[in-house]
């Protein structure tokens, strides 16, 4: 028998399709209250001198929330967007609306975990049940052939065993009905009301990223099913210019506007319709990297934010502030690095190849503390994801999950290989 009212706490699962939280809550309860806590203070907090969220990601988040709000409205359900800290908002609403159970996603980042711990404690004090569920990975953690504590330290070991022993679970469908108590609509803040200047568009950007589940599904259908891009992904994925050299799914995946399982099953659909090849496999391979960083963070927790990383081996670094500023502003004098840093600052996106090169340059050539780079990326990237960002940075700094230790990228060689005709550098540095 279904019981009482549940609260579904949306954080980075801003979608209706394949949403385990929503599914479980609707299965168990007569009605649900969908809530998003808009913690503006936390979004502006600084670490290493950088904000946790820059204007481009903020805009993408607002668009994603608007889309979720609109989708829920189709069910006559009002998304409750409440300004404030989850630690205060969730227990308060739970009390006011006589909620019997709160559903939230399982988190891995230190900040998110500590916020959840205090929400859970306050709920416990008022007798409200607290349930967390895994929602953001391709493989469900319970299907892996090892527990979190035994997750291999080397990606290839993880991937091979996961591929051999775990199946990708079926997606949860979009609900057919969402019953809610009588809730008043709430207002989504506008970027102007937050006193943030609308970020300027740059015509050289790889594409215009618009937040929300509908846009995510549109991009996924285009890239995976309609355009034929997927069939060459393995050959094009190290590209630098344009929308289609890689999927550009990352911003939507980061906010959970789409789930990796939805992407996986679209790839399978393509394979059924056409054929499987190295490229169709490689897209899934990349999603497994994403899983890996998330599980590794679950295992090592706050170590990922320490200078010595999970290896507990802090590198010797310089604190040359001017060197850091030259990197940020694309003024190192190394054209390939500078071009990438301009792209990031002016658009909020950078290719995977570019990210590896500029991160290696910061760690190995400028010999700066890698966490300044990670924090700057956190502020700038539209697709910022705690595990993917800090995990990749630690990996490149030689303090993460890499059996080979420090990864050095020879920038001149990389430029010859990946930008032989200087197309990318010309685009961003304006060289004729
Ligand atoms: C220093 C550094 C920082 C990074 N920070 C982030 C971040 O904050 N958020 C983020 O989503 N990715 C991050 N990445 C990973 C990767 O660069 C981006 O996911 C990718 O460039 C996004 O473009 P795409 O969606 O077109 O990727 P595609 O090549 O089309 O890959 C498909 C998807 O696979 C996943 N993926 C691909 N490569 C990686 C990888 N190396 N690690 C984890 N997942 C991967 C992403 O979800 C991506 O959307 C970082 C990489 C480096 C080297």
mmCIF file of N, CA, C and O and ligand atoms in Angstrom, residues 223 233 237 243 245-251 253-254 282-283 285-291 293 349-357 359 377-378 381 383-386 388-390 392-393 396, ligand 1:
data_model
loop_
_atom_site.group_PDB
_atom_site.id
_atom_site.type_symbol
_atom_site.label_atom_id
_atom_site.label_comp_id
_atom_site.label_asym_id
_atom_site.label_seq_id
_atom_site.Cartn_x
_atom_site.Cartn_y
_atom_site.Cartn_z
ATOM 1 N N UNK A 223 23.241 13.446 -32.319
ATOM 2 C CA UNK A 223 24.613 12.928 -32.394
ATOM 3 C C UNK A 223 24.649 11.414 -32.560
ATOM 4 O O UNK A 223 25.476 10.880 -33.290
ATOM 5 N N UNK A 233 33.183 8.596 -34.340
ATOM 6 C CA UNK A 233 33.552 9.289 -33.103
ATOM 7 C C UNK A 233 34.995 9.001 -32.676
ATOM 8 O O UNK A 233 35.730 9.901 -32.270
ATOM 9 N N UNK A 237 37.197 12.315 -32.119
ATOM 10 C CA UNK A 237 36.991 12.775 -30.739
ATOM 11 C C UNK A 237 38.132 13.637 -30.179
ATOM 12 O O UNK A 237 37.948 14.331 -29.191
ATOM 13 N N UNK A 243 31.123 21.654 -33.528
ATOM 14 C CA UNK A 243 30.187 20.989 -32.603
ATOM 15 C C UNK A 243 30.317 19.474 -32.601
ATOM 16 O O UNK A 243 30.026 18.822 -31.603
ATOM 17 N N UNK A 245 32.938 17.084 -33.389
ATOM 18 C CA UNK A 245 34.078 16.171 -33.261
ATOM 19 C C UNK A 245 33.885 15.246 -32.054
ATOM 20 O O UNK A 245 34.428 14.141 -32.009
ATOM 21 N N UNK A 246 33.128 15.726 -31.064
ATOM 22 C CA UNK A 246 32.785 14.878 -29.911
ATOM 23 C C UNK A 246 31.323 15.146 -29.566
ATOM 24 O O UNK A 246 30.700 16.038 -30.143
ATOM 25 N N UNK A 247 30.800 14.388 -28.601
ATOM 26 C CA UNK A 247 29.343 14.438 -28.403
ATOM 27 C C UNK A 247 28.830 15.739 -27.778
ATOM 28 O O UNK A 247 27.696 16.116 -27.968
ATOM 29 N N UNK A 248 29.667 16.374 -26.932
ATOM 30 C CA UNK A 248 29.287 17.575 -26.163
ATOM 31 C C UNK A 248 28.134 17.267 -25.190
ATOM 32 O O UNK A 248 27.359 18.145 -24.816
ATOM 33 N N UNK A 249 28.057 16.032 -24.767
ATOM 34 C CA UNK A 249 27.000 15.661 -23.809
ATOM 35 C C UNK A 249 27.320 16.140 -22.392
ATOM 36 O O UNK A 249 26.456 16.141 -21.518
ATOM 37 N N UNK A 250 28.606 16.471 -22.158
ATOM 38 C CA UNK A 250 29.056 16.664 -20.767
ATOM 39 C C UNK A 250 28.253 17.677 -19.928
ATOM 40 O O UNK A 250 27.955 17.373 -18.769
ATOM 41 N N UNK A 251 27.871 18.844 -20.450
ATOM 42 C CA UNK A 251 27.116 19.762 -19.577
ATOM 43 C C UNK A 251 25.783 19.153 -19.109
ATOM 44 O O UNK A 251 25.379 19.322 -17.971
ATOM 45 N N UNK A 253 25.088 15.908 -18.937
ATOM 46 C CA UNK A 253 25.356 14.788 -18.018
ATOM 47 C C UNK A 253 25.683 15.322 -16.622
ATOM 48 O O UNK A 253 25.281 14.747 -15.608
ATOM 49 N N UNK A 254 26.418 16.426 -16.583
ATOM 50 C CA UNK A 254 26.846 16.955 -15.281
ATOM 51 C C UNK A 254 25.650 17.368 -14.425
ATOM 52 O O UNK A 254 25.651 17.165 -13.212
ATOM 53 N N UNK A 282 33.565 3.188 -28.339
ATOM 54 C CA UNK A 282 34.401 4.176 -27.658
ATOM 55 C C UNK A 282 33.584 5.210 -26.873
ATOM 56 O O UNK A 282 34.004 5.707 -25.842
ATOM 57 N N UNK A 283 32.409 5.498 -27.367
ATOM 58 C CA UNK A 283 31.584 6.449 -26.619
ATOM 59 C C UNK A 283 31.201 5.854 -25.262
ATOM 60 O O UNK A 283 31.210 6.536 -24.229
ATOM 61 N N UNK A 285 32.949 3.538 -23.756
ATOM 62 C CA UNK A 285 34.232 3.516 -23.041
ATOM 63 C C UNK A 285 34.431 4.833 -22.266
ATOM 64 O O UNK A 285 34.839 4.842 -21.109
ATOM 65 N N UNK A 286 34.118 5.955 -22.903
ATOM 66 C CA UNK A 286 34.287 7.251 -22.233
ATOM 67 C C UNK A 286 33.311 7.402 -21.064
ATOM 68 O O UNK A 286 33.636 8.002 -20.044
ATOM 69 N N UNK A 287 32.108 6.854 -21.245
ATOM 70 C CA UNK A 287 31.145 6.921 -20.133
ATOM 71 C C UNK A 287 31.633 6.074 -18.959
ATOM 72 O O UNK A 287 31.323 6.359 -17.800
ATOM 73 N N UNK A 288 32.406 5.040 -19.267
ATOM 74 C CA UNK A 288 32.961 4.211 -18.183
ATOM 75 C C UNK A 288 34.059 4.987 -17.431
ATOM 76 O O UNK A 288 34.181 4.885 -16.215
ATOM 77 N N UNK A 289 34.804 5.826 -18.150
ATOM 78 C CA UNK A 289 35.756 6.714 -17.473
ATOM 79 C C UNK A 289 34.997 7.602 -16.469
ATOM 80 O O UNK A 289 35.440 7.826 -15.345
ATOM 81 N N UNK A 290 33.890 8.105 -16.939
ATOM 82 C CA UNK A 290 33.090 8.987 -16.073
ATOM 83 C C UNK A 290 32.665 8.234 -14.814
ATOM 84 O O UNK A 290 32.785 8.740 -13.696
ATOM 85 N N UNK A 291 32.157 7.016 -15.002
ATOM 86 C CA UNK A 291 31.788 6.177 -13.855
ATOM 87 C C UNK A 291 32.983 5.995 -12.930
ATOM 88 O O UNK A 291 32.878 6.086 -11.707
ATOM 89 N N UNK A 293 35.698 7.746 -12.327
ATOM 90 C CA UNK A 293 36.070 8.858 -11.449
ATOM 91 C C UNK A 293 35.057 9.028 -10.314
ATOM 92 O O UNK A 293 35.403 9.378 -9.192
ATOM 93 N N UNK A 349 33.823 26.174 -22.349
ATOM 94 C CA UNK A 349 34.069 24.796 -22.812
ATOM 95 C C UNK A 349 35.490 24.685 -23.325
ATOM 96 O O UNK A 349 36.079 25.655 -23.798
ATOM 97 N N UNK A 350 36.045 23.489 -23.233
ATOM 98 C CA UNK A 350 37.342 23.178 -23.843
ATOM 99 C C UNK A 350 37.319 21.688 -24.155
ATOM 100 O O UNK A 350 36.725 20.899 -23.408
ATOM 101 N N UNK A 351 37.959 21.311 -25.259
ATOM 102 C CA UNK A 351 37.982 19.893 -25.655
ATOM 103 C C UNK A 351 38.746 19.066 -24.627
ATOM 104 O O UNK A 351 39.528 19.606 -23.836
ATOM 105 N N UNK A 352 38.571 17.768 -24.694
ATOM 106 C CA UNK A 352 39.318 16.889 -23.781
ATOM 107 C C UNK A 352 40.810 16.995 -24.051
ATOM 108 O O UNK A 352 41.620 17.044 -23.126
ATOM 109 N N UNK A 353 41.197 17.060 -25.319
ATOM 110 C CA UNK A 353 42.619 17.190 -25.679
ATOM 111 C C UNK A 353 43.188 18.469 -25.053
ATOM 112 O O UNK A 353 44.226 18.459 -24.414
ATOM 113 N N UNK A 354 42.435 19.571 -25.231
ATOM 114 C CA UNK A 354 42.876 20.852 -24.677
ATOM 115 C C UNK A 354 43.014 20.795 -23.161
ATOM 116 O O UNK A 354 44.003 21.282 -22.596
ATOM 117 N N UNK A 355 42.061 20.178 -22.505
ATOM 118 C CA UNK A 355 42.103 20.111 -21.031
ATOM 119 C C UNK A 355 43.359 19.382 -20.567
ATOM 120 O O UNK A 355 44.006 19.782 -19.595
ATOM 121 N N UNK A 356 43.691 18.302 -21.266
ATOM 122 C CA UNK A 356 44.879 17.536 -20.857
ATOM 123 C C UNK A 356 46.144 18.370 -21.045
ATOM 124 O O UNK A 356 47.029 18.362 -20.198
ATOM 125 N N UNK A 357 46.186 19.096 -22.156
ATOM 126 C CA UNK A 357 47.388 19.873 -22.462
ATOM 127 C C UNK A 357 47.577 21.029 -21.473
ATOM 128 O O UNK A 357 48.651 21.217 -20.916
ATOM 129 N N UNK A 359 46.322 21.361 -18.520
ATOM 130 C CA UNK A 359 46.531 20.868 -17.149
ATOM 131 C C UNK A 359 47.975 20.399 -16.986
ATOM 132 O O UNK A 359 48.639 20.709 -15.990
ATOM 133 N N UNK A 377 38.967 25.692 -13.294
ATOM 134 C CA UNK A 377 38.062 24.925 -14.172
ATOM 135 C C UNK A 377 36.668 24.842 -13.545
ATOM 136 O O UNK A 377 35.664 24.948 -14.232
ATOM 137 N N UNK A 378 36.642 24.604 -12.250
ATOM 138 C CA UNK A 378 35.336 24.487 -11.567
ATOM 139 C C UNK A 378 34.510 25.751 -11.778
ATOM 140 O O UNK A 378 33.317 25.692 -12.041
ATOM 141 N N UNK A 381 33.963 26.004 -16.202
ATOM 142 C CA UNK A 381 33.361 24.994 -17.078
ATOM 143 C C UNK A 381 31.837 24.938 -16.978
ATOM 144 O O UNK A 381 31.293 24.869 -15.868
ATOM 145 N N UNK A 383 30.376 22.341 -17.964
ATOM 146 C CA UNK A 383 30.128 20.921 -17.663
ATOM 147 C C UNK A 383 30.783 20.473 -16.362
ATOM 148 O O UNK A 383 30.960 19.274 -16.148
ATOM 149 N N UNK A 384 31.116 21.428 -15.482
ATOM 150 C CA UNK A 384 31.831 21.033 -14.263
ATOM 151 C C UNK A 384 31.101 19.898 -13.528
ATOM 152 O O UNK A 384 29.899 19.955 -13.273
ATOM 153 N N UNK A 385 31.887 18.900 -13.199
ATOM 154 C CA UNK A 385 31.369 17.760 -12.443
ATOM 155 C C UNK A 385 32.447 17.439 -11.415
ATOM 156 O O UNK A 385 33.620 17.301 -11.772
ATOM 157 N N UNK A 386 32.054 17.333 -10.168
ATOM 158 C CA UNK A 386 33.056 17.249 -9.101
ATOM 159 C C UNK A 386 34.027 16.089 -9.323
ATOM 160 O O UNK A 386 35.250 16.265 -9.246
ATOM 161 N N UNK A 388 34.594 14.151 -12.140
ATOM 162 C CA UNK A 388 35.332 14.183 -13.404
ATOM 163 C C UNK A 388 36.407 15.254 -13.386
ATOM 164 O O UNK A 388 37.492 15.071 -13.930
ATOM 165 N N UNK A 389 36.107 16.394 -12.769
ATOM 166 C CA UNK A 389 37.086 17.465 -12.782
ATOM 167 C C UNK A 389 38.256 17.175 -11.849
ATOM 168 O O UNK A 389 39.411 17.130 -12.262
ATOM 169 N N UNK A 390 37.957 16.929 -10.596
ATOM 170 C CA UNK A 390 39.048 16.739 -9.628
ATOM 171 C C UNK A 390 39.769 15.418 -9.894
ATOM 172 O O UNK A 390 40.980 15.307 -9.702
ATOM 173 N N UNK A 392 40.230 13.961 -12.922
ATOM 174 C CA UNK A 392 41.122 14.147 -14.075
ATOM 175 C C UNK A 392 42.323 15.013 -13.715
ATOM 176 O O UNK A 392 43.436 14.754 -14.147
ATOM 177 N N UNK A 393 42.080 16.052 -12.940
ATOM 178 C CA UNK A 393 43.204 16.921 -12.547
ATOM 179 C C UNK A 393 44.223 16.149 -11.696
ATOM 180 O O UNK A 393 45.422 16.239 -11.921
ATOM 181 N N UNK A 396 46.231 13.904 -13.915
ATOM 182 C CA UNK A 396 47.264 14.586 -14.697
ATOM 183 C C UNK A 396 48.391 15.131 -13.841
ATOM 184 O O UNK A 396 49.524 15.264 -14.296
HETATM 185 C C1 LIG B 1 41.760 18.427 -16.505
HETATM 186 C C2 LIG B 1 40.427 17.876 -16.939
HETATM 187 C C3 LIG B 1 39.271 18.327 -16.330
HETATM 188 C C4 LIG B 1 38.018 17.805 -16.706
HETATM 189 N N1 LIG B 1 36.872 18.276 -16.099
HETATM 190 C C5 LIG B 1 35.669 17.741 -16.435
HETATM 191 C C6 LIG B 1 34.476 18.178 -15.797
HETATM 192 O O1 LIG B 1 34.473 19.007 -14.882
HETATM 193 N N2 LIG B 1 33.289 17.640 -16.224
HETATM 194 C C7 LIG B 1 33.235 16.673 -17.201
HETATM 195 O O2 LIG B 1 32.156 16.225 -17.555
HETATM 196 N N3 LIG B 1 34.364 16.234 -17.787
HETATM 197 C C8 LIG B 1 35.565 16.736 -17.447
HETATM 198 N N4 LIG B 1 36.696 16.274 -18.068
HETATM 199 C C9 LIG B 1 36.594 15.128 -18.994
HETATM 200 C C10 LIG B 1 36.430 15.467 -20.486
HETATM 201 O O3 LIG B 1 37.395 16.390 -20.885
HETATM 202 C C11 LIG B 1 35.040 16.007 -20.810
HETATM 203 O O4 LIG B 1 34.046 15.149 -20.273
HETATM 204 C C12 LIG B 1 34.828 16.054 -22.338
HETATM 205 O O5 LIG B 1 35.818 16.840 -22.938
HETATM 206 C C13 LIG B 1 33.454 16.629 -22.630
HETATM 207 O O6 LIG B 1 33.230 16.701 -23.996
HETATM 208 P P1 LIG B 1 32.217 15.699 -24.715
HETATM 209 O O7 LIG B 1 30.968 15.607 -23.944
HETATM 210 O O8 LIG B 1 32.132 16.128 -26.109
HETATM 211 O O9 LIG B 1 33.023 14.330 -24.577
HETATM 212 P P2 LIG B 1 32.953 12.991 -25.433
HETATM 213 O O10 LIG B 1 34.308 12.729 -25.959
HETATM 214 O O11 LIG B 1 31.866 13.006 -26.415
HETATM 215 O O12 LIG B 1 32.666 11.875 -24.309
HETATM 216 C C14 LIG B 1 31.347 11.471 -23.954
HETATM 217 C C15 LIG B 1 31.177 11.615 -22.465
HETATM 218 O O13 LIG B 1 32.084 10.755 -21.777
HETATM 219 C C16 LIG B 1 32.519 11.361 -20.573
HETATM 220 N N5 LIG B 1 33.970 11.541 -20.596
HETATM 221 C C17 LIG B 1 34.772 11.658 -21.681
HETATM 222 N N6 LIG B 1 36.054 11.764 -21.300
HETATM 223 C C18 LIG B 1 36.063 11.735 -19.950
HETATM 224 C C19 LIG B 1 37.084 11.817 -18.970
HETATM 225 N N7 LIG B 1 38.379 11.936 -19.282
HETATM 226 N N8 LIG B 1 36.724 11.779 -17.671
HETATM 227 C C20 LIG B 1 35.432 11.643 -17.305
HETATM 228 N N9 LIG B 1 34.437 11.555 -18.193
HETATM 229 C C21 LIG B 1 34.740 11.604 -19.500
HETATM 230 C C22 LIG B 1 31.835 12.718 -20.489
HETATM 231 O O14 LIG B 1 30.681 12.595 -19.690
HETATM 232 C C23 LIG B 1 31.484 13.004 -21.935
HETATM 233 O O15 LIG B 1 30.383 13.861 -22.071
HETATM 234 C C24 LIG B 1 37.960 16.799 -17.703
HETATM 235 C C25 LIG B 1 39.137 16.355 -18.317
HETATM 236 C C26 LIG B 1 40.359 16.884 -17.940
HETATM 237 C C27 LIG B 1 41.594 16.392 -18.617
#
